[in-house]
Amino acid sequence: MSYIKSRKHAPSSVTQNRLIGTTVAALAASLSLPVYGQATPSTPSETLLPEVRVTSSGAPASFKATTSDNTKFTQPLLDTPKTVQVIKKELIEQQGATTLMEALRNTPGITMQLGENGNTSAGDAFQMRGFGTQNATFLDGLRDVGAITRDVFNVDRVEIVKGPSGSDVGRAAPSGYINLFSKLPTGENFSAANLMVGSADRKRFAGDLSRSLSEDGTAAFRLNVMAQDSGVAGRDIVNNRGIGIAPSVVFGLGTPTRIYLYSQHQRQDNVPDGGIPSIGRSGFYNANAAVDAGPRVRRENFYGSINDFEHVDADMGTIKLEHNLNSQTMVRNITRYGKTKMDRVLTGINTITAVGASPDTWTVSRSRQGVNQENEILINQTSLTTAFKTGFIKHDLNGGVELIHERQVTLGSVVGTAPAANLYRPNANDPMTAPVYTGAVSDGKTGTVAAYVFDTLSLTDAWKINGGARMEHYNTDTVATTVAVAPATGLVGSSLGNSGNLKSWNVGTLYKPAKNGTIYASYANSYTPPGGTNFILSAAAGNQANSALDPQKTTGMEVGTKWDLLNNRLNVTAALFSTENDKQVTQDPFTLTTIQSGKTKVKGAELLAVGQITNFWQVSGGIQKLKANQAGQLSGAAPGVPGVVTEAVRWTPDLTATLWTSYTMAPFTIGGGMRYVSEQKRTITSNTNLATQNMPTIPSYAVTDLMLAYRVSSNINLRMNLYNLFNKNYISTLNNGGSRIVLGVPRSFALTASFLF
């Protein structure tokens, strides 16, 4: 009897030639070396997919995925009525990507965020289709929380699901979510390693050890490890140092009952980057004419302190149990506990002061930020996957229940006044006052109980209806202790709570004019209750986290088509989408009271192409065009004061595009790509004079990368990655106040030696 398997693209036997194009960027570009085939059905009733192997001719494994690892998707990606992009480890390796943010450059429509004014965002912070998605990151289908820059050393693939996704993952997914999947034991025997060196004294090692533990192949072990110590090209002092280890074991491979035990542990010891002043850049403005005309600062300038630090401890452990009741039905339970601690002191910059006529004497004010935060999550998910018929209708169904406990504790601190820095010659050795913890604490908790079901009804071979629903009860509590406002002294306690029921759903209809093509239309919604993204509630009337407010509601519609072309080697997806977020906090223009009538509307189109043009020519590309605006958004109004009307959406470019392609001519593989991001708005109010605004936008930019790989032998590959080939000087991120920027990485390189035995 064949059994349903958890991974819908179970690895085939490893061949030594599969590493052909994977030699890149210096010291272990993501610890995943082995390339695996597709061998497991995505639903109980599907037939096995043909394996994708690296052949003796040196053809690489395809960038194209045919199925999702997400058990809630009951059909192959071709027949899933929404935009889903899978970034496989083969693509991640070719590019020498080592972080989630680097991997996400392969999908259009995602931009990074820097933070609020003098504060700097921690960890992975990004926008997708006009909405923040920082707290919609998942690992193996389970919510992943914590302020951490995620490394991909233990990531098999990254799946990006676009559009409102409340029925998939619950609260706070207005524009979609990011789902990472761990590397798990497969029963293969191999040892793989990546050694990377590169610009800015970059050094990295990643290893992947896989062993079968029993003669019958039912028990297996896998260990992924990573260590790095790297500067940042184009930056002085900034440094990223870390280690990671991810052991995993499985019992029962190939039997009706399988149990996976796995964990992941990361330590980061970084010198964080607070950016540089935006003076001299296109769009810079200062009321002082001399400063307004001032030259740029050196991109290498570090305005922080040698005592700035960022310590991150991230640990999680997972137990996954799967049991096949028969060839059509599988029960699955997964339990995870995770904890992330982040302790950071970062020095940011603010106002430029012209001290004297000479720019040599000008200064920029600095402020220190202390963040001490701990995130904790305990989650249990039980699901059933099955296939059956009711009359002539075939059903592919997945349903389950989910129990989640999440907690975030943040310690409050104060810092003394930091000395101003010389604008053009900052001194990192200036004495700085360390943050002092005041006893203030914010303790936020959210408990969730949810039930969900997804079903695909195959009416005929050509017509299908796909739907899903999720009912969840949430309860958020925030207990805070704050420092009393003078003349009072001591600490003041407060407690706020918010709870409710969320009913999320999606429905899609698809028509297959041919076996290799689909035309679809879908509708979905999601909700974001107060405190739904960070467990913190507020009593402030104008705050979206006010505990008395209703959840924000997001609805989305999408029509599109998907085709597998060139003998199913290349998938092309085209979609039109419209998303509307309602119940945002605004002011009534007549009574000036706080109401929930603000809206954000996003409309756009997206085109993706992923796969092979020939067996040796790979491509992954996409382009997204969108228009985003806000309606009914008024703030700051008072009697006699008109207030501020917000119409645009910050950090949402109208056009983004990404392309990567590679060609293998054994023993060489050559590749390259480009990324384009159009102008991003910082100033988004309609009644503002842009001529007097500092950095109202981030200018558009295009960046080109190259890769060359050489297979030395069946066991060794060398790969060179050249980033920002034309040394484009561009702004990657800008803070909300417009005073600080982080530039994109200048021309730099990474050389990777990959070994497989």
Short mmCIF file of C-alpha atoms in Angstrom, two decimals, residues 290-473:
data_model
loop_
_atom_site.label_atom_id
_atom_site.label_comp_id
_atom_site.label_asym_id
_atom_site.label_seq_id
_atom_site.Cartn_x
_atom_site.Cartn_y
_atom_site.Cartn_z
CA ALA A 290 23.67 75.97 3.28
CA VAL A 291 22.63 72.58 4.66
CA ASP A 292 20.13 72.14 1.84
CA ALA A 293 23.01 72.43 -0.63
CA GLY A 294 25.41 70.37 1.47
CA PRO A 295 27.35 67.43 0.01
CA ARG A 296 26.64 63.79 0.71
CA VAL A 297 28.31 61.96 3.56
CA ARG A 298 30.51 58.94 2.87
CA ARG A 299 28.41 55.82 2.52
CA GLU A 300 30.86 54.06 4.84
CA ASN A 301 30.30 56.50 7.73
CA PHE A 302 29.15 54.81 10.94
CA TYR A 303 27.22 57.14 13.26
CA GLY A 304 26.75 54.64 16.04
CA SER A 305 28.94 53.57 18.91
CA ILE A 306 31.48 50.78 19.10
CA ASN A 307 29.36 49.63 22.04
CA ASP A 308 26.21 49.19 19.96
CA PHE A 309 25.08 45.58 19.84
CA GLU A 310 22.30 43.22 18.84
CA HIS A 311 22.08 39.86 20.58
CA VAL A 312 19.48 37.38 19.35
CA ASP A 313 18.73 33.93 20.78
CA ALA A 314 16.13 31.96 18.83
CA ASP A 315 15.15 28.41 19.77
CA MET A 316 12.32 26.13 18.77
CA GLY A 317 11.45 22.47 19.04
CA THR A 318 8.87 20.57 17.00
CA ILE A 319 7.17 17.17 17.15
CA LYS A 320 5.26 16.08 14.06
CA LEU A 321 3.24 12.87 13.96
CA GLU A 322 1.59 11.49 10.82
CA HIS A 323 -0.58 8.41 10.50
CA ASN A 324 -2.21 6.98 7.39
CA LEU A 325 -5.60 5.49 8.13
CA ASN A 326 -5.64 4.21 4.54
CA SER A 327 -4.27 5.20 1.15
CA GLN A 328 -6.70 8.14 1.00
CA THR A 329 -6.67 9.52 4.54
CA MET A 330 -3.94 10.87 6.80
CA VAL A 331 -4.10 12.34 10.30
CA ARG A 332 -1.37 14.78 11.24
CA ASN A 333 -0.45 16.47 14.52
CA ILE A 334 2.31 19.02 14.93
CA THR A 335 3.34 20.68 18.19
CA ARG A 336 5.92 23.43 18.52
CA TYR A 337 7.39 25.57 21.26
CA GLY A 338 9.55 28.52 20.32
CA LYS A 339 11.23 31.41 22.09
CA THR A 340 13.14 34.37 20.66
CA LYS A 341 15.07 36.91 22.73
CA MET A 342 16.40 40.13 21.28
CA ASP A 343 18.55 42.59 23.24
CA ARG A 344 19.73 45.56 21.21
CA VAL A 345 21.31 48.97 21.67
CA LEU A 346 21.49 51.04 18.49
CA THR A 347 22.47 54.66 17.94
CA GLY A 348 20.32 56.51 15.43
CA ILE A 349 20.66 59.94 13.86
CA ASN A 350 18.23 62.82 13.60
CA THR A 351 18.68 66.58 13.04
CA ILE A 352 21.55 68.25 11.19
CA THR A 353 22.88 71.47 12.72
CA ALA A 354 25.09 73.92 10.81
CA VAL A 355 27.66 74.95 13.41
CA GLY A 356 29.53 77.65 11.53
CA ALA A 357 29.86 78.22 7.81
CA SER A 358 32.16 75.30 7.06
CA PRO A 359 30.52 71.89 6.57
CA ASP A 360 33.50 70.45 8.44
CA THR A 361 31.96 71.79 11.64
CA TRP A 362 28.39 70.66 11.06
CA THR A 363 26.90 68.10 13.39
CA VAL A 364 24.07 65.60 13.45
CA SER A 365 22.18 64.74 16.61
CA ARG A 366 22.14 61.14 17.80
CA SER A 367 19.84 59.12 20.02
CA ARG A 368 20.31 55.68 21.50
CA GLN A 369 17.60 53.07 21.35
CA GLY A 370 17.42 50.17 23.72
CA VAL A 371 15.20 47.20 22.93
CA ASN A 372 14.89 44.16 25.16
CA GLN A 373 12.13 41.88 23.94
CA GLU A 374 11.16 38.25 24.30
CA ASN A 375 8.65 36.40 22.12
CA GLU A 376 7.22 33.01 22.99
CA ILE A 377 4.85 30.71 21.15
CA LEU A 378 3.27 27.33 21.90
CA ILE A 379 1.16 25.86 19.13
CA ASN A 380 -0.62 22.59 18.41
CA GLN A 381 -2.26 21.80 15.09
CA THR A 382 -4.20 18.63 14.30
CA SER A 383 -5.44 18.03 10.77
CA LEU A 384 -7.01 15.41 8.55
CA THR A 385 -6.36 15.07 4.82
CA THR A 386 -8.64 12.85 2.77
CA ALA A 387 -10.30 12.30 -0.59
CA PHE A 388 -13.78 10.93 -1.31
CA LYS A 389 -16.77 11.23 -3.60
CA THR A 390 -20.35 12.37 -3.11
CA GLY A 391 -22.15 11.20 -6.20
CA PHE A 392 -20.28 12.47 -9.24
CA ILE A 393 -18.38 15.12 -7.23
CA LYS A 394 -14.86 14.33 -6.12
CA HIS A 395 -13.63 15.98 -2.90
CA ASP A 396 -10.05 16.68 -1.80
CA LEU A 397 -10.37 17.87 1.79
CA ASN A 398 -8.16 19.14 4.57
CA GLY A 399 -9.55 20.16 7.95
CA GLY A 400 -8.21 20.71 11.40
CA VAL A 401 -8.04 22.52 14.70
CA GLU A 402 -5.36 24.83 16.02
CA LEU A 403 -4.48 25.94 19.55
CA ILE A 404 -2.01 28.82 19.93
CA HIS A 405 -0.51 30.69 22.86
CA GLU A 406 1.65 33.71 22.02
CA ARG A 407 3.39 36.13 24.33
CA GLN A 408 5.60 39.19 23.92
CA VAL A 409 7.39 40.85 26.83
CA THR A 410 9.20 44.15 26.31
CA LEU A 411 11.31 45.87 28.97
CA GLY A 412 11.31 49.67 29.05
CA SER A 413 14.49 51.73 29.24
CA VAL A 414 15.73 55.31 29.13
CA VAL A 415 18.97 56.70 27.80
CA GLY A 416 20.81 59.90 28.42
CA THR A 417 21.45 62.48 25.73
CA ALA A 418 23.94 61.16 23.20
CA PRO A 419 26.63 63.56 21.98
CA ALA A 420 26.17 64.97 18.49
CA ALA A 421 28.43 63.53 15.81
CA ASN A 422 30.47 65.44 13.30
CA LEU A 423 28.36 65.17 10.17
CA TYR A 424 31.19 64.15 7.87
CA ARG A 425 33.63 62.59 10.34
CA PRO A 426 31.63 60.71 12.99
CA ASN A 427 33.55 59.10 15.84
CA ALA A 428 32.30 55.71 16.99
CA ASN A 429 34.47 56.03 20.11
CA ASP A 430 32.53 58.98 21.50
CA PRO A 431 31.40 58.16 25.06
CA MET A 432 27.76 57.08 25.15
CA THR A 433 25.38 56.49 28.02
CA ALA A 434 24.06 52.95 28.12
CA PRO A 435 20.29 52.45 28.36
CA VAL A 436 18.97 52.05 31.90
CA TYR A 437 15.99 49.79 32.44
CA THR A 438 13.31 51.63 34.35
CA GLY A 439 11.14 48.78 35.56
CA ALA A 440 8.57 49.50 32.87
CA VAL A 441 7.26 46.32 31.27
CA SER A 442 4.77 45.56 28.52
CA ASP A 443 3.44 42.00 28.66
CA GLY A 444 1.09 41.05 25.83
CA LYS A 445 -0.56 37.66 25.33
CA THR A 446 -2.86 36.25 22.70
CA GLY A 447 -4.62 32.92 22.93
CA THR A 448 -6.28 31.42 19.86
CA VAL A 449 -8.60 28.47 19.34
CA ALA A 450 -9.42 27.82 15.70
CA ALA A 451 -11.06 25.28 13.42
CA TYR A 452 -10.72 25.24 9.64
CA VAL A 453 -11.67 23.25 6.57
CA PHE A 454 -10.61 23.36 2.91
CA ASP A 455 -12.22 21.42 0.10
CA THR A 456 -11.82 21.22 -3.65
CA LEU A 457 -14.92 19.97 -5.45
CA SER A 458 -14.08 18.52 -8.86
CA LEU A 459 -17.37 18.76 -10.74
CA THR A 460 -15.87 17.57 -14.03
CA ASP A 461 -12.37 17.22 -15.41
CA ALA A 462 -12.60 20.87 -16.47
CA TRP A 463 -14.52 22.58 -13.65
CA LYS A 464 -13.54 22.83 -9.99
CA ILE A 465 -14.69 24.83 -6.98
CA ASN A 466 -12.18 25.51 -4.22
CA GLY A 467 -13.21 26.85 -0.84
CA GLY A 468 -12.06 27.22 2.73
CA ALA A 469 -13.29 28.60 6.02
CA ARG A 470 -11.76 29.29 9.42
CA MET A 471 -13.48 30.11 12.68
CA GLU A 472 -11.24 31.35 15.45
CA HIS A 473 -11.70 32.77 18.90
#
